Tab-separated table of C-alpha atoms in Angstrom:
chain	number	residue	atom	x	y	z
A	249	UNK	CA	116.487	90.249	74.754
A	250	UNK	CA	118.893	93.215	73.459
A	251	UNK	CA	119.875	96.145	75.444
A	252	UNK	CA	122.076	98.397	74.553
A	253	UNK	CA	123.716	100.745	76.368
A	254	UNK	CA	125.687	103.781	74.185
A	255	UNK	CA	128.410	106.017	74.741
A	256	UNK	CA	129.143	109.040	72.741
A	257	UNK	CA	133.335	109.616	72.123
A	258	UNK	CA	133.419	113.919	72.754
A	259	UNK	CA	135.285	116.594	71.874
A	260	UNK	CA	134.606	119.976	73.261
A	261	UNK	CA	135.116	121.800	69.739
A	262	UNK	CA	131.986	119.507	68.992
A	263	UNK	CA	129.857	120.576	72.275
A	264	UNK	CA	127.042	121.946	70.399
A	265	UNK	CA	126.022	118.852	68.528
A	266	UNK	CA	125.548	116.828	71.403
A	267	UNK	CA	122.357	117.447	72.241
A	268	UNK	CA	120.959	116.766	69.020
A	269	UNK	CA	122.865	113.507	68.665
A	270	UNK	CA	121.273	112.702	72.474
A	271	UNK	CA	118.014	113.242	71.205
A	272	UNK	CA	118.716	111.583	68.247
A	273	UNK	CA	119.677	107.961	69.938
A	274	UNK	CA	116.231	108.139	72.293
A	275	UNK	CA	114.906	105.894	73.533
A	276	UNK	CA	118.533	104.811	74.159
A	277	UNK	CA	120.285	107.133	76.633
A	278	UNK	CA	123.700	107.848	75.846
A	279	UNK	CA	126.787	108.385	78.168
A	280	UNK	CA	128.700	111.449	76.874
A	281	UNK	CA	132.344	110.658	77.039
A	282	UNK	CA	134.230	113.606	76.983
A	283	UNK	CA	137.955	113.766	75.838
A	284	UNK	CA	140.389	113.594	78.700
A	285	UNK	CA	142.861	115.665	77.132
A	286	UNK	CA	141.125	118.116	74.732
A	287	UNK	CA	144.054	120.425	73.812
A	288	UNK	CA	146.607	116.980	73.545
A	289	UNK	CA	147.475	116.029	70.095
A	290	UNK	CA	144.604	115.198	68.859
A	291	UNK	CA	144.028	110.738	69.649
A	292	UNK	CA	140.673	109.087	68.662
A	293	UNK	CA	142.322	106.146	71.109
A	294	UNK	CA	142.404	108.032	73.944
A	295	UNK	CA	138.641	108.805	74.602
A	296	UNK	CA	137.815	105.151	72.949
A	297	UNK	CA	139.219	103.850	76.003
A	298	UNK	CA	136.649	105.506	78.059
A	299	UNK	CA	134.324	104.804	75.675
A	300	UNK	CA	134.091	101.286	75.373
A	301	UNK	CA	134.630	101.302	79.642
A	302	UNK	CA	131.317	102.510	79.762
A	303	UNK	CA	129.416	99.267	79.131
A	304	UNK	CA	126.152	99.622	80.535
A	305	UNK	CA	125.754	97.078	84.116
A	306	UNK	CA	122.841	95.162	82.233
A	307	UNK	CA	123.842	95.491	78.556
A	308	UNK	CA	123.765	92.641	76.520
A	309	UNK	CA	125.648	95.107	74.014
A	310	UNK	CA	127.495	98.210	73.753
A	311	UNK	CA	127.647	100.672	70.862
A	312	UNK	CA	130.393	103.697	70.592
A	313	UNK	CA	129.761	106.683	68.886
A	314	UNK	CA	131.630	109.432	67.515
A	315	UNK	CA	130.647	113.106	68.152
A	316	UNK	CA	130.805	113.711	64.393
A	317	UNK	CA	128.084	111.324	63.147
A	318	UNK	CA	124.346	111.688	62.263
A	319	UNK	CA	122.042	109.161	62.279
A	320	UNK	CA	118.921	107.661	60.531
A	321	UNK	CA	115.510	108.332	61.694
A	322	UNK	CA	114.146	105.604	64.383
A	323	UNK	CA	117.959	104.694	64.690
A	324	UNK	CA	117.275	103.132	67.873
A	325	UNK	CA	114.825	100.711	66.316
A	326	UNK	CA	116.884	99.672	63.268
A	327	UNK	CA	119.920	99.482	65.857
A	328	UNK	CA	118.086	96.904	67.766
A	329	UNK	CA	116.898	94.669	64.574
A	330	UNK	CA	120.381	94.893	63.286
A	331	UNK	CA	121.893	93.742	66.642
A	332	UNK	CA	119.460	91.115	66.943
A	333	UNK	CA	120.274	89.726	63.704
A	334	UNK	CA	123.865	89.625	64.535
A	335	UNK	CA	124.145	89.074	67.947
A	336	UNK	CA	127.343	87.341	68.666
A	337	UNK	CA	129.011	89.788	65.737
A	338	UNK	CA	130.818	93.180	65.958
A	339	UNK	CA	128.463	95.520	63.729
A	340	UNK	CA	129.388	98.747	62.095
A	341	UNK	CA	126.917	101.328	61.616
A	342	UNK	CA	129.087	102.836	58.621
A	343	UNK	CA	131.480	102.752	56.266
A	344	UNK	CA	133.719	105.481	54.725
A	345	UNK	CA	133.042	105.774	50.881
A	346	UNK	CA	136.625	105.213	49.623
A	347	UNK	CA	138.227	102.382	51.880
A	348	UNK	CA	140.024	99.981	50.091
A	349	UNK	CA	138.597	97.118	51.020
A	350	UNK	CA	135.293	97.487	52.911
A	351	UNK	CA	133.851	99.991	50.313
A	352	UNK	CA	133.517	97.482	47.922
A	353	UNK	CA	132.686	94.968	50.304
A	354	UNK	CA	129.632	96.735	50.980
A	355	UNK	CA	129.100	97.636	47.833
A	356	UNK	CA	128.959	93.670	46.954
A	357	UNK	CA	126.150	93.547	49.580
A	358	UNK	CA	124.209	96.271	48.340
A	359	UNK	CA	124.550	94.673	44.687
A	360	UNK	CA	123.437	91.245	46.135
A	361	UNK	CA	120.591	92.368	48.333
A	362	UNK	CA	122.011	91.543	51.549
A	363	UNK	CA	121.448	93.607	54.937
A	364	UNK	CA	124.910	92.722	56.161
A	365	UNK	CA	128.414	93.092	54.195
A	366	UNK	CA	130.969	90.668	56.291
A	367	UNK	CA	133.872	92.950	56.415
A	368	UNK	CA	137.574	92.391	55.747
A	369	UNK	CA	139.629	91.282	59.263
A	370	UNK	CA	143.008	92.852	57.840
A	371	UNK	CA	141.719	96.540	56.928
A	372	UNK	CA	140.637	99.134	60.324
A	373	UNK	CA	137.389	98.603	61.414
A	374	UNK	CA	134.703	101.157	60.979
A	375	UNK	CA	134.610	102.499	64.183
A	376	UNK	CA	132.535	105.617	64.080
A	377	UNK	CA	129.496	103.411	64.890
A	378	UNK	CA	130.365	100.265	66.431
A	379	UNK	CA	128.765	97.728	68.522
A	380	UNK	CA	129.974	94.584	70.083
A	381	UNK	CA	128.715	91.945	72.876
A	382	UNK	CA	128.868	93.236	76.165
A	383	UNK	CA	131.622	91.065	77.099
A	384	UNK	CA	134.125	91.493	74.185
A	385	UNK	CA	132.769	95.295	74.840
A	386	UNK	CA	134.980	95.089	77.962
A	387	UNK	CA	137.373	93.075	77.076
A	388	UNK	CA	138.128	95.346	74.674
A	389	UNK	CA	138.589	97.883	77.014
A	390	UNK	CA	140.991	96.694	78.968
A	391	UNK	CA	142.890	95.821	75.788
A	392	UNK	CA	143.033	99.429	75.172
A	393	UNK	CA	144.167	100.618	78.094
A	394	UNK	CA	147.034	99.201	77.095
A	395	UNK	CA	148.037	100.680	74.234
A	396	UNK	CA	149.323	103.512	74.515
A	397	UNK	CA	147.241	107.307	73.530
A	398	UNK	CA	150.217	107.686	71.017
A	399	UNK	CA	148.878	105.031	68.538
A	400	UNK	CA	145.922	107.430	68.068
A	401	UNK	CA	143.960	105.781	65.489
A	402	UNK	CA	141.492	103.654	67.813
A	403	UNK	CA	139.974	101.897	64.845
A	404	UNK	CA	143.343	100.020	63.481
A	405	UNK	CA	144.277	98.772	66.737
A	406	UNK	CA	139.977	97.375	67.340
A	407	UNK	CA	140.352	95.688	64.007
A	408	UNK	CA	143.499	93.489	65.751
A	409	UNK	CA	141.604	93.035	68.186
A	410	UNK	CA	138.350	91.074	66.719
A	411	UNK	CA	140.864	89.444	64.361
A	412	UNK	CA	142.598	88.198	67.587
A	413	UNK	CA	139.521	86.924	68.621
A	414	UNK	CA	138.010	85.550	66.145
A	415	UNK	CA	135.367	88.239	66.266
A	416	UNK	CA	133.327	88.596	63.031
A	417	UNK	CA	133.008	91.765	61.819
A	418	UNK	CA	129.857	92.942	59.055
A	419	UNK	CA	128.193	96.507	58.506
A	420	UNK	CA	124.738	97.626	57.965
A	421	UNK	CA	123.442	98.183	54.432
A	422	UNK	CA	122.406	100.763	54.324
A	423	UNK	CA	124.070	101.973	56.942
A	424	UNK	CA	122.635	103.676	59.758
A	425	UNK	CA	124.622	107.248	59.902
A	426	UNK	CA	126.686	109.425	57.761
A	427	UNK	CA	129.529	111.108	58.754
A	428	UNK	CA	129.122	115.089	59.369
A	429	UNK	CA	131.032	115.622	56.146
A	430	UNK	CA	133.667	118.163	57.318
A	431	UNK	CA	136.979	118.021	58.315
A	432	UNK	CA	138.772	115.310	60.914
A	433	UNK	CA	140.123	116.617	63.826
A	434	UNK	CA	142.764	114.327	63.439
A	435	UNK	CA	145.745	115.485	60.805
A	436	UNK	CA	145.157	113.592	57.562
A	437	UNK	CA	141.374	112.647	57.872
A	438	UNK	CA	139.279	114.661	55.332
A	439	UNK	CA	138.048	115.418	52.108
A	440	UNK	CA	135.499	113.088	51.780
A	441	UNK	CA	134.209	111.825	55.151
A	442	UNK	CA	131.316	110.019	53.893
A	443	UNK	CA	128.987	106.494	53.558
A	444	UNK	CA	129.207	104.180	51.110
A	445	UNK	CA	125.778	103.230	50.991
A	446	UNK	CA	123.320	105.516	52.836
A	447	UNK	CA	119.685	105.831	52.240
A	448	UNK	CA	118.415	107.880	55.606
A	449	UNK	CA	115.040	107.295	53.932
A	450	UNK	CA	114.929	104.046	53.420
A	451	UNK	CA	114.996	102.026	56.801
A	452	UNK	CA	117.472	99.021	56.899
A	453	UNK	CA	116.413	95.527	56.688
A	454	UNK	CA	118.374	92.286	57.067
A	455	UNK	CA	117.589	91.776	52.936
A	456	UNK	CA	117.467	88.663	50.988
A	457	UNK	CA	119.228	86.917	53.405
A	458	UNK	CA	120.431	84.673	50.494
A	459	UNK	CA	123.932	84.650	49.962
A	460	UNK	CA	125.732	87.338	52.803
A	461	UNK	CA	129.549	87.244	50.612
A	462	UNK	CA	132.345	86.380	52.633
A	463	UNK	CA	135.573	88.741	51.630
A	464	UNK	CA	137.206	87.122	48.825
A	465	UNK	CA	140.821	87.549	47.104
A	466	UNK	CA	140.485	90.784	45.484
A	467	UNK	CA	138.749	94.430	45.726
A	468	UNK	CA	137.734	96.550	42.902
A	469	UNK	CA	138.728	100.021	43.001
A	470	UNK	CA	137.555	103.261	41.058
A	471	UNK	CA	139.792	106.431	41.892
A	472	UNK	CA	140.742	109.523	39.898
A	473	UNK	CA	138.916	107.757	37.143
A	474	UNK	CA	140.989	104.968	36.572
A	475	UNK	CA	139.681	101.143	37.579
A	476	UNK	CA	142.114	99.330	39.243
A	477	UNK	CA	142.234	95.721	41.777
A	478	UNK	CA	143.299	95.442	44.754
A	479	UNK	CA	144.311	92.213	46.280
A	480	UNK	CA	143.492	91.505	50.045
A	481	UNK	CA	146.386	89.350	51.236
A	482	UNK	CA	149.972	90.138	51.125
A	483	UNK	CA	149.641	93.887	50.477
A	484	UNK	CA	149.285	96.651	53.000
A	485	UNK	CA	146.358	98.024	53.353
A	486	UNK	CA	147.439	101.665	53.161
A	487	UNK	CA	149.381	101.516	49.976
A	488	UNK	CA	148.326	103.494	46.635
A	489	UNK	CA	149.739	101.184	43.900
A	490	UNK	CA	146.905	98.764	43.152
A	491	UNK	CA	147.427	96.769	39.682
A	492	UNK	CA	145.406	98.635	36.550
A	493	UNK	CA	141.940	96.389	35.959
A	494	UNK	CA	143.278	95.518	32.969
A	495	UNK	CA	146.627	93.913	33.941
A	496	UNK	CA	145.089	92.194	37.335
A	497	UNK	CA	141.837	90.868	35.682
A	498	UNK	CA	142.827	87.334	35.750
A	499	UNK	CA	142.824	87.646	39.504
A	500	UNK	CA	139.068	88.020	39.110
A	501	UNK	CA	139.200	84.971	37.024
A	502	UNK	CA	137.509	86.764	33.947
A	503	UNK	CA	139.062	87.929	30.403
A	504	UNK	CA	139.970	91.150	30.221
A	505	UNK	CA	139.183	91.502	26.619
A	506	UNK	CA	135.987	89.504	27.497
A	507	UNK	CA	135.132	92.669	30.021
A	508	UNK	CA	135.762	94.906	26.933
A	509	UNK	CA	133.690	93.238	24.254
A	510	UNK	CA	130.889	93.111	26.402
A	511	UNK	CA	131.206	97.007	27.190
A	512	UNK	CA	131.816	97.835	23.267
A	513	UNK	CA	128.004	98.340	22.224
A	514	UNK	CA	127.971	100.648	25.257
A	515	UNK	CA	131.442	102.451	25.136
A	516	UNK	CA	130.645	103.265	21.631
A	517	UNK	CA	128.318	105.664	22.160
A	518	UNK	CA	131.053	107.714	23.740
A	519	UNK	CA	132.946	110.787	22.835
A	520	UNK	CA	136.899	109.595	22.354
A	521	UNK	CA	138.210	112.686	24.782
A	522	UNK	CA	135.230	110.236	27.381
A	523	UNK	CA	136.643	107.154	26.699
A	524	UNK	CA	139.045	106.216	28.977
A	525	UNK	CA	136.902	107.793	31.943
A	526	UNK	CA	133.874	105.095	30.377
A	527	UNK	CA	135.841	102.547	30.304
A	528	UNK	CA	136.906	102.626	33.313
A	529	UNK	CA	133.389	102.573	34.399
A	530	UNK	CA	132.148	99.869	32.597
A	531	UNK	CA	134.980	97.488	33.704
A	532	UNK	CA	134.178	98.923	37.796
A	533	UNK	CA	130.455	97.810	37.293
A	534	UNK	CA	131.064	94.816	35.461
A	535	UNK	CA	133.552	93.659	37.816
A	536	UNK	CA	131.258	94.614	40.212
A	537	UNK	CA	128.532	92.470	39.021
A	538	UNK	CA	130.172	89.241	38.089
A	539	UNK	CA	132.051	89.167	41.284
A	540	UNK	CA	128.536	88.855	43.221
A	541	UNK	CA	126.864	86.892	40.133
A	542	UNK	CA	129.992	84.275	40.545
A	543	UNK	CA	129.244	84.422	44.880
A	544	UNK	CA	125.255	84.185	44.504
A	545	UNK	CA	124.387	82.403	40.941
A	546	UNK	CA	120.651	82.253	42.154
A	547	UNK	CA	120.169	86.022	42.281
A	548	UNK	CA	117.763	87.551	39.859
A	549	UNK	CA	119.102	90.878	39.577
A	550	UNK	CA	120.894	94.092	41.475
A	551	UNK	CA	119.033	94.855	45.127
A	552	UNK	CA	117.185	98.021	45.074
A	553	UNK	CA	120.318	99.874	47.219
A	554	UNK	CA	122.814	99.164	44.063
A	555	UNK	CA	122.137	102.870	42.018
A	556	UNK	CA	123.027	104.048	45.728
A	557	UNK	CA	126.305	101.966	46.018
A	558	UNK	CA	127.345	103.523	42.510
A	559	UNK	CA	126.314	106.730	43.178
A	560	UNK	CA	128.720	106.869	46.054
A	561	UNK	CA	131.378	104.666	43.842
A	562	UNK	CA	131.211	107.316	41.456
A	563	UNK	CA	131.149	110.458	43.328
A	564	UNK	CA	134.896	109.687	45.390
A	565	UNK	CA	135.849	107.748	42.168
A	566	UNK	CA	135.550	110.555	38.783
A	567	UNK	CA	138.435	112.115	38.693
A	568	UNK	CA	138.008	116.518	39.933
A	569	UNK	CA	137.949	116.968	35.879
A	570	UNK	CA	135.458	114.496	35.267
A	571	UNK	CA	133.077	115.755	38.348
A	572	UNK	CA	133.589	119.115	37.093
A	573	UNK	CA	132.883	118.466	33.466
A	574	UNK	CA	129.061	118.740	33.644
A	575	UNK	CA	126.999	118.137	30.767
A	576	UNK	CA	125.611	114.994	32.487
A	577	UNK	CA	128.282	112.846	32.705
A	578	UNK	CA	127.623	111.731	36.083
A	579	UNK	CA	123.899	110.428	35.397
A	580	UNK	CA	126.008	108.790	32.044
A	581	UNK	CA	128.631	106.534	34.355
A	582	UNK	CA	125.714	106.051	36.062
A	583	UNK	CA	123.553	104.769	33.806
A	584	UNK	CA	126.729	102.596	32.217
A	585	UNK	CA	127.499	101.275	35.455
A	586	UNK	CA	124.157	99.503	36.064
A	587	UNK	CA	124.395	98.690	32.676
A	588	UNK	CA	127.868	96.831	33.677
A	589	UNK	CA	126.866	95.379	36.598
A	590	UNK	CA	123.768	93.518	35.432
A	591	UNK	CA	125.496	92.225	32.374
A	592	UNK	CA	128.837	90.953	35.012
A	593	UNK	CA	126.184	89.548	36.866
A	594	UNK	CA	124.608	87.756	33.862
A	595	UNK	CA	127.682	86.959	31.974
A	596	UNK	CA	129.038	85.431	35.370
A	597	UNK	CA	125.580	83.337	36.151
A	598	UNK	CA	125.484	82.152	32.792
A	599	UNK	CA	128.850	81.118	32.581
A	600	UNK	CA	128.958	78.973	35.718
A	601	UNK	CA	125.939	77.588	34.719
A	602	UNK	CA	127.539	76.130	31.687
């Protein structure tokens, strides 16, 4: 049996969304845990302490929410199947559209079908909706009581913590909330507050079930219009210098020149001033594709959540000339980028075949 008990991290400037975000949790009935220090510098750690104190006497699990969130009709219900699938697991309701890491981690999942995107133990942990066991729920929260308020950013010091642990850590795709869109109250946390993959709509299910794709050695990035790849070990997290797609391909274990000759019937189509914005496109979503064709050679074809997981990838990845350009340009990378990520998924599936 799951129950859940929920508490609800609170900030008085945010007192008159409370109610609906109450309602919004029912049947659940959430503990409202107010700030202890409202006009302090401004430390998401400080009223996560609280938070994740108030474990429920019977819970089997605990979920903390942020005051700034808005969740999916029947949340409660999908919460539960969700839980239940991943019972012994720490499970994140959300994921911000631009991580580093996670983004594209999720974005693998939605590509491959999957319910659940396994998420990376070295990048923060998406804390604006998390759940854990009851019992890691409090020892968590005596692990953060000692750190001290002065950290402030609750979600890099949980992700030590499960990796201490050995706690797995996976998100929900799609995932149950989206962020309020607006600014952080914390100094440096805006522009762009949103999901990866969110389909309020569409009610989560655990998916295929198939081939759930552990983090591997690399993470594809598309910002300010330019593909680039990350790798996950040895670099921080928080650094802006990934290696251009081009010059970091064999890290994905493909040709780059391969990537562009399967692109050329496509990138030929467009205008030269387009090019290098296309390009960049095509490599994303064929990256994309043969990264989760190489991880799950039996699957058929993009899940049904994938134009959703580019959608996102493209809106915080054009460049602000390239979103402003009009003209259609958006529903053209996104059109290429399906394009891409079947073929990568093809080309890859194919190729280990042989």
């Amino acid at each position: 049996m799951i129950d859940i008990s929920v508490a609800i991290m609170h900030h008085p400037r945010r007192a008159d969304r409370i109610p609906a975000l109450v309602r919004a949790c029912a049947p659940l009935d959430p503990v409202v845990v107010p700030d202890p220090e409202p006009d302090g510098r401004p430390s998401p750690l400080r009223t996560a302490k609280r938070a994740w104190a108030a474990v429920g006497r019977d819970a089997t699990h605990h979920l903390v929410l942020q005051d700034d969130v808005r969740l999916v009709p029947r949340f409660a219900e999908q919460l539960r199947d969700a839980v239940r699938g991943r019972p012994r697991h720490g499970v994140s309701l959300f994921c911000l559209w631009h991580t580093p890491h996670n983004s594209y981690l999720v974005r693998r999942a939605a590509v491959a079908g999957e319910g659940y995107a396994p998420l990376s133990p070295r990048e923060w942990t998406p804390t604006q909706g998390f759940v854990l066991p009851a019992r890691l729920a409090r020892e968590l929260a005596e692990y953060l009581a000692g750190i001290p308020d002065e950290v402030q950013d609750d979600d890099e010091v949980i992700a030590v913590f499960c990796r201490e642990r050995g706690v797995p850590v996976v998100a929900t795709v799609p995932h149950l909330m989206d962020s309020g869109h607006e600014r952080s109250l914390v100094e440096g946390h805006h522009n762009g507050l949103r999901a990866a993959v969110h389909t309020p709509g569409r009610p989560w299910t655990a998916g295929a079930g198939t081939a759930e794709l552990p983090p591997g050695p690399y993470a594809v990035q598309l910002y300010d219009s330019v593909c680039s790849v990350r790798p996950t070990y040895g670099d921080p997290v928080e650094h802006q210098f990934p290696w251009y797609w081009y010059d970091a391909c064999p890290l994905t274990g493909l040709d780059p020149e391969a990537v562009l000759d399967a692109g050329a019937p496509y990138l030929s189509r467009s205008p030269d001033r387009l090019l290098p914005t296309m390009t960049a496109v095509w490599a994303a979503g064929y990256l994309l594709g043969a990264d989760v064709g190489g991880l799950a050679p039996a699957l058929a074809g993009p899940g049904p959540l994938t134009p959703v997981a580019l959608g996102s990838w493209l809106d915080q990845g054009l460049s602000e000339r390239d979103a402003r350009a009009g003209g259609g340009l958006r529903a053209d990378c996104l059109r290429l980028a399906d394009a891409a990520v079947r073929r990568g998924l093809r080309d890859r599936r194919r190729t280990d075949v042989h």
